[in-house]
CSV table of C-alpha atoms and ligand atoms in Angstrom, one decimal:
chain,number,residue,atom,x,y,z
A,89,UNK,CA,16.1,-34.4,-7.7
A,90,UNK,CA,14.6,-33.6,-10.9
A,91,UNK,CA,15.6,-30.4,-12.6
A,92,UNK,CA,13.2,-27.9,-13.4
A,93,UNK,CA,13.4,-25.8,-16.1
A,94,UNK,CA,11.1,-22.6,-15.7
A,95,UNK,CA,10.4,-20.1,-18.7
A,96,UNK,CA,10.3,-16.1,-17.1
A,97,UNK,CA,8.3,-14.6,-19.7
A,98,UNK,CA,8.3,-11.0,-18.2
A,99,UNK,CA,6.1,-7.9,-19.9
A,100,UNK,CA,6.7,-10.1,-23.3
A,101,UNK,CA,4.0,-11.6,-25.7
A,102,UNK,CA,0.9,-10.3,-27.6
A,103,UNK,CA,-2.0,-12.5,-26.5
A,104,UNK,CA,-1.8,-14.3,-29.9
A,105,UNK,CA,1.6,-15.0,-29.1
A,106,UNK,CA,1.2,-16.4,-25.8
A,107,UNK,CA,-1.0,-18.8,-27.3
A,108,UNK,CA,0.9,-19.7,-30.0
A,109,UNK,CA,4.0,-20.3,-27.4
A,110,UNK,CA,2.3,-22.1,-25.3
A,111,UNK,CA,0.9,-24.7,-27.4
A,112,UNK,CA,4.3,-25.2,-29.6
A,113,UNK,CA,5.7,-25.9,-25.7
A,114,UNK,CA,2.9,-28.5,-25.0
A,115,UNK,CA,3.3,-29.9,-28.4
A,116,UNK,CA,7.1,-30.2,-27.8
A,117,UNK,CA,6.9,-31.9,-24.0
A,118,UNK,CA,4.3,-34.3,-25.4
A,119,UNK,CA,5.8,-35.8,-28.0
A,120,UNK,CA,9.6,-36.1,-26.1
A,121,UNK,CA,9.7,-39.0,-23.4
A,122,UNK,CA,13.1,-38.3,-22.5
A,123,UNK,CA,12.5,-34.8,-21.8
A,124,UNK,CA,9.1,-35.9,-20.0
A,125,UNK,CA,11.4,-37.8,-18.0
A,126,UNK,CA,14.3,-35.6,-17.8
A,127,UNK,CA,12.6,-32.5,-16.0
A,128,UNK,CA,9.6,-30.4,-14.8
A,129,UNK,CA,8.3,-27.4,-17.1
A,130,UNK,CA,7.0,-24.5,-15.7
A,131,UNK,CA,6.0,-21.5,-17.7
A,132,UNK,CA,5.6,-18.1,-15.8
A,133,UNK,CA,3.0,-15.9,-18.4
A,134,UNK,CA,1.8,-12.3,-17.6
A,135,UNK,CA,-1.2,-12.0,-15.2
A,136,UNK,CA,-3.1,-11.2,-18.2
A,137,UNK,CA,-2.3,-14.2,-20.3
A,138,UNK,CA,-2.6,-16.5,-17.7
A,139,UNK,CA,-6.1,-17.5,-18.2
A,140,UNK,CA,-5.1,-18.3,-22.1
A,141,UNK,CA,-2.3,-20.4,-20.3
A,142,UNK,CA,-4.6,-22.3,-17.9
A,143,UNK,CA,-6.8,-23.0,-20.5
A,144,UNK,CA,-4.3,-24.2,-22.9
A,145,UNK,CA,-2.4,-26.4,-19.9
A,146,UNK,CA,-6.5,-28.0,-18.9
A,147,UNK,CA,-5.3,-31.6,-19.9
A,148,UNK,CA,-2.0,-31.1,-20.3
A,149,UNK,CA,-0.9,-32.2,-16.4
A,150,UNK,CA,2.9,-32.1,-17.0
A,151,UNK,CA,3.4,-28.8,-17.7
A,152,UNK,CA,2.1,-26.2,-14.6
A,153,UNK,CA,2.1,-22.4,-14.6
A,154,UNK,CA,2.9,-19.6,-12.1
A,155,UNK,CA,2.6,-16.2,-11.3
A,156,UNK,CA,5.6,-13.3,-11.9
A,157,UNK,CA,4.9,-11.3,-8.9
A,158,UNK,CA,2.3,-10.9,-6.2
A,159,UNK,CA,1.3,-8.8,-3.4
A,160,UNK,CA,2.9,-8.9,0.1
A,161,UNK,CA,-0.8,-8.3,1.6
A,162,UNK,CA,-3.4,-10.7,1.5
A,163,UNK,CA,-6.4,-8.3,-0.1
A,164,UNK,CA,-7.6,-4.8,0.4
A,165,UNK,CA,-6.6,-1.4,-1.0
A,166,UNK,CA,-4.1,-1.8,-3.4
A,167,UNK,CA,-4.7,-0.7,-6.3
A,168,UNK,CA,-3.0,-2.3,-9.2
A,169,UNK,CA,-1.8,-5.2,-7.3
A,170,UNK,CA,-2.4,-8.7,-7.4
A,171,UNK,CA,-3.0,-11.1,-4.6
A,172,UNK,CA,-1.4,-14.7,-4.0
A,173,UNK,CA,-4.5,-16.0,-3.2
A,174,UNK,CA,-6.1,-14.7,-6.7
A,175,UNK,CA,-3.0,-16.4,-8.5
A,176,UNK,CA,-4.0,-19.6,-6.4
A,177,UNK,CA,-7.9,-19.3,-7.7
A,178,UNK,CA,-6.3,-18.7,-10.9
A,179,UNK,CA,-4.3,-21.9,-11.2
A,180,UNK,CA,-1.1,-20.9,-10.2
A,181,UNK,CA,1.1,-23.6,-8.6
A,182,UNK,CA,3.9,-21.2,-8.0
A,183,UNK,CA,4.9,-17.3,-8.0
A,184,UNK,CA,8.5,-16.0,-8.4
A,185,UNK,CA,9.5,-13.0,-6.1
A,186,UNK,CA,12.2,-11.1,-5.5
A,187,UNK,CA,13.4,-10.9,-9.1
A,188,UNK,CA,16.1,-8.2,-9.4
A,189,UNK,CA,14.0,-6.3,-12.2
A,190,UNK,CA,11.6,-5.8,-9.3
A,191,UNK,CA,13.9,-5.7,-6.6
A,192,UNK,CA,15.6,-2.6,-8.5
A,193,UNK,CA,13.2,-1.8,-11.0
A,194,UNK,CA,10.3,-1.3,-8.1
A,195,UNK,CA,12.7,-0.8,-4.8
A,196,UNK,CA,11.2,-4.5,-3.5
A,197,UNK,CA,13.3,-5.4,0.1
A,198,UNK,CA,14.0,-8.5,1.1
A,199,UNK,CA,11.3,-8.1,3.6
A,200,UNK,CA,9.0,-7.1,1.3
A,201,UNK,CA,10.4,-10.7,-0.4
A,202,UNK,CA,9.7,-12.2,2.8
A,203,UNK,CA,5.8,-10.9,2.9
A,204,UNK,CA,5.6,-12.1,-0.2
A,205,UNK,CA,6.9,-15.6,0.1
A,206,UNK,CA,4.7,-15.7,3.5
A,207,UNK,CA,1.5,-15.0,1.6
A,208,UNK,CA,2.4,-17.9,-0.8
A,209,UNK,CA,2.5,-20.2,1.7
A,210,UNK,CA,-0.3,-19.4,3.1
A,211,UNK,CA,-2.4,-20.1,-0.3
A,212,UNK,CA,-0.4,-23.4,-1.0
A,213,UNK,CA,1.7,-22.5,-3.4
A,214,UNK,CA,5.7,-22.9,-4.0
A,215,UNK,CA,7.8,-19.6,-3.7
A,216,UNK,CA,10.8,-19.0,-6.6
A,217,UNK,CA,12.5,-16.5,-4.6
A,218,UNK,CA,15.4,-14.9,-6.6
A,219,UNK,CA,18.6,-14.0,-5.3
A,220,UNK,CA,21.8,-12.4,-6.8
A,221,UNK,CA,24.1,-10.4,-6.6
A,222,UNK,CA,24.8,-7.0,-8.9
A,223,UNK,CA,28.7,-6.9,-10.9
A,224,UNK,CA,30.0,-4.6,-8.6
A,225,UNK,CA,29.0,-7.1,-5.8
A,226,UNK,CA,31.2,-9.4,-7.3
A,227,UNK,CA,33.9,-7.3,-8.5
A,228,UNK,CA,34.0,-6.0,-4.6
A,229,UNK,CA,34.3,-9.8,-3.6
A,230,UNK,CA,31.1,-9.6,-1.8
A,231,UNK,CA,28.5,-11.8,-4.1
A,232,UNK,CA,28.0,-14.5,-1.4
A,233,UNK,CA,27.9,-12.1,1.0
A,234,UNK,CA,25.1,-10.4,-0.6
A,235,UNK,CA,23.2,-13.7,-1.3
A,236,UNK,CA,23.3,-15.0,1.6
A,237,UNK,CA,21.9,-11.7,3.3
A,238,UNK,CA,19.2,-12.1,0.4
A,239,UNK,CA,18.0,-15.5,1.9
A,240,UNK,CA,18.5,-14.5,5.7
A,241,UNK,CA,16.5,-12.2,4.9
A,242,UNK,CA,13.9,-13.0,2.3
A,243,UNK,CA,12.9,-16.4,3.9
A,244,UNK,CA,10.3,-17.0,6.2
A,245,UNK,CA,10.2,-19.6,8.8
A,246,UNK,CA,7.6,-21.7,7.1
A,247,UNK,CA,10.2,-22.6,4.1
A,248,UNK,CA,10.8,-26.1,3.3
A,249,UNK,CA,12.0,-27.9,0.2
A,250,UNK,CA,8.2,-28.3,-1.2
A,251,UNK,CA,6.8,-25.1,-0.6
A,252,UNK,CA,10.6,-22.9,-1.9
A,253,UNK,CA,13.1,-22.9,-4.5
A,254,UNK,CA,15.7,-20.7,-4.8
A,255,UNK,CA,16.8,-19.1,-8.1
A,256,UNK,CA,20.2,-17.7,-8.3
A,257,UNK,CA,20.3,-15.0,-11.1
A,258,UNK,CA,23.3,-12.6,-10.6
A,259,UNK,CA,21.7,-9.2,-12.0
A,260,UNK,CA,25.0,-8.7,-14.1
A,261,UNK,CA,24.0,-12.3,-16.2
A,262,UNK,CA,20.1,-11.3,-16.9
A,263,UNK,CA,19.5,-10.5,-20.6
A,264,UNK,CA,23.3,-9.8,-21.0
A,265,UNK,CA,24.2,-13.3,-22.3
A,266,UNK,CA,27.5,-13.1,-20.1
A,267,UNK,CA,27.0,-16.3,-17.1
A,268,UNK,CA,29.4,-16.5,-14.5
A,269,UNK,CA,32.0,-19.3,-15.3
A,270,UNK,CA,31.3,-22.8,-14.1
A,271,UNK,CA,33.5,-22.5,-11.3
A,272,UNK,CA,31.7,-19.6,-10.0
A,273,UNK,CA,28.0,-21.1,-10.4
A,274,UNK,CA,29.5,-23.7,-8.6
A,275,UNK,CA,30.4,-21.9,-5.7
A,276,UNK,CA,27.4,-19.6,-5.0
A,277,UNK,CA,24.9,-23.1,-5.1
A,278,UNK,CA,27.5,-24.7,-2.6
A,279,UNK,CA,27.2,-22.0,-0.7
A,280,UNK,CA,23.6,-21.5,-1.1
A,281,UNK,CA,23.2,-25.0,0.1
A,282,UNK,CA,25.5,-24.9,2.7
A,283,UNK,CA,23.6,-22.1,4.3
A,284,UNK,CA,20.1,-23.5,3.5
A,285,UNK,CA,21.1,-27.0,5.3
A,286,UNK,CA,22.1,-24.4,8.7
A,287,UNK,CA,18.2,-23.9,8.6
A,288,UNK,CA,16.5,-26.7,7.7
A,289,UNK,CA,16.1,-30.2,7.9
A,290,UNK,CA,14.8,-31.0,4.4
A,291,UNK,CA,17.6,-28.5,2.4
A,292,UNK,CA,19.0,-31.4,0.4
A,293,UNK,CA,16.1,-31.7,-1.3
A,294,UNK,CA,15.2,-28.0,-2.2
A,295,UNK,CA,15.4,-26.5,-5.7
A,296,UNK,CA,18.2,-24.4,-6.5
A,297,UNK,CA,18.2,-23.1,-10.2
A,298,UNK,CA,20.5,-20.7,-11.7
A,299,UNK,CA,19.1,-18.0,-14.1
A,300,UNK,CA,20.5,-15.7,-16.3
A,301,UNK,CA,21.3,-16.2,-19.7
A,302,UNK,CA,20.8,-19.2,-20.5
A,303,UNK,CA,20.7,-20.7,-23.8
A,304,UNK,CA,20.6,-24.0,-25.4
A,305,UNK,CA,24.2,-23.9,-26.2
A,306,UNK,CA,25.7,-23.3,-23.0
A,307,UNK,CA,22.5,-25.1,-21.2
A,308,UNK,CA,24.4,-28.5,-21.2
A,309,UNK,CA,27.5,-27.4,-18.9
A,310,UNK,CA,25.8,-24.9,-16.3
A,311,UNK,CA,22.8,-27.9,-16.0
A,312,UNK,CA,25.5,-30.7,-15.2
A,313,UNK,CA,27.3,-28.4,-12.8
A,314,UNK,CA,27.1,-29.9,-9.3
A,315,UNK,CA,24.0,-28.6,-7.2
A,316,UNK,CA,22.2,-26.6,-10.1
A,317,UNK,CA,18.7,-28.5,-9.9
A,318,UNK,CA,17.5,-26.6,-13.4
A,319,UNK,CA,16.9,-22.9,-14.4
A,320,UNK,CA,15.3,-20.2,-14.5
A,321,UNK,CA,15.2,-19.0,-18.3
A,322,UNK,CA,14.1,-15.1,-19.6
A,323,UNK,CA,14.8,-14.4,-22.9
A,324,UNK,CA,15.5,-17.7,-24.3
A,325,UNK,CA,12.0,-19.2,-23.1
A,326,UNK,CA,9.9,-17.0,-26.1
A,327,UNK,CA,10.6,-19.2,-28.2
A,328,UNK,CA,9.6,-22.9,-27.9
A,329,UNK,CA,12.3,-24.6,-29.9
A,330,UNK,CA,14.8,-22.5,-27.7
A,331,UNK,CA,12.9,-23.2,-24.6
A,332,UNK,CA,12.9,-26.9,-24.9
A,333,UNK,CA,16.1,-27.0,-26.2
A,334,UNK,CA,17.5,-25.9,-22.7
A,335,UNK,CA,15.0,-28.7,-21.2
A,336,UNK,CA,16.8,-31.0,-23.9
A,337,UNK,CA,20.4,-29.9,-23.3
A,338,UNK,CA,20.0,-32.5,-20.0
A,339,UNK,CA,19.2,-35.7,-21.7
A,340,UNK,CA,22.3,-35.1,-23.7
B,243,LIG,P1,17.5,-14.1,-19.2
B,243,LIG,O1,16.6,-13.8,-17.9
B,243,LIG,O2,17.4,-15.6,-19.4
B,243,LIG,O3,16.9,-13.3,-20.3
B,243,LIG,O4,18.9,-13.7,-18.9
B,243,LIG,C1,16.6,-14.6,-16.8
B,243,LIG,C2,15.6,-14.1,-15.8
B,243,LIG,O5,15.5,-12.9,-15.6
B,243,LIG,O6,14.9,-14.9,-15.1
């Protein structure tokens, strides 16, 4: 499977800036076959700079862009929010949901995750759905536990290996620069897997990604680490050199 390796810009960038990082990271894919080769690039800009994005990306087909959020209803009143189906008309391929800055920053379920992940199916588009677990999860022994009531309970029926993939971001690892060890990565996408393949027939060849903290120096060992397909970067994908570098860190 190839890995992907997805940039989570977050509430980050002036517009100038979003330009700027978008064409060093076009200028960076297209001139590196290996990395071509090596893995799929996704960037995930704010709503607002997405239309600089899917300018920028017009004839640039290797790179694709998604969406940080979306609404769990399809259209109507609600004000502020933003539908799957305008991220759709707006060139997204994909939208990430369930991120633990919303889950805990805006009280978001895991059936509100599941609405969500519904609605982007429904407009054709592939579902990051973040789970993980917070440090006192995993200090109580409980992190796989609380993942794998996460994906009970965040994923639909109409999840499949094209439409999904799963990023596993334990809250304690986001913007912290600690990362669980090796072992422990290990583990939770085992177990991930292990509970995806109770479900469904085509779990082998779904996307798990593990996010937080990531860097281009520790990008090599968590991307060789058995059943990590790629990750999900924050801080590290502002800056293109950085970004690609993670990308990079897999041809060796
Ligand atoms: P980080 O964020 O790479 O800055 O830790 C990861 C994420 O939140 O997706």
């Amino acid at each position: 499977m190839k890995p992907l390796i997805a940039g989570n810009w977050k509430m980050n960038c002036s517009l100038d800036d979003a330009k700027r990082l978008i064409a060093d990271i076009i200028n960076g894919v297209y001139e590196d076959d290996a990395l071509q080769a090596a893995a799929d690039i996704m960037v995930f800009p704010s709503f607002l700079h997405m239309s600089a994005v899917r300018h920028a990306l017009a004839n640039h087909s290797l790179l694709a862009f998604g969406g940080q959020d979306c609404s769990a209803h399809d259209d109507g009143a609600h004000t502020g929010d933003i539908s799957a189906r305008m991220l759709s008309d707006s060139g997204c391929s994909a939208v990430i949901v369930g991120h633990s800055e919303r889950r805990v920053g805006h009280t978001e379920t895991s059936s509100d995750v599941n609405e969500k992940v519904r609605q982007i199916h429904a407009n054709k588009m592939v579902a990051v759905v973040c789970v993980g677990e917070t440090l006192e999860d995993r200090e109580a022994e409980r992190a796989e536990e609380i993942v794998q009531k996460q994906l009970q309970e965040s994923l639909p029926a109409s999840v499949n290996a094209s439409n999904t993939i799963i990023a596993y971001e334990p809250v304690w690892a986001i913007g912290t620069g600690k990362t669980p060890s090796n072992g422990e990565i290990r583990m939770m996408h085992g177990h991930i897997r292990g509970y995806l393949e109770e479900k469904l027939a085509d779990a082998q060849n779904l996307r798990i990604l593990y996010g937080g903290s990531v860097k281009p120096d520790n990008a090599a060992d968590i991307l060789k680490i058995n059943e990590v397909n790629g990750a999900l970067v924050g801080g590290a994908s502002l800056d293109a050199d950085s970004f690609l570098g993670i990308a990079k860190a897999i041809t060796g």
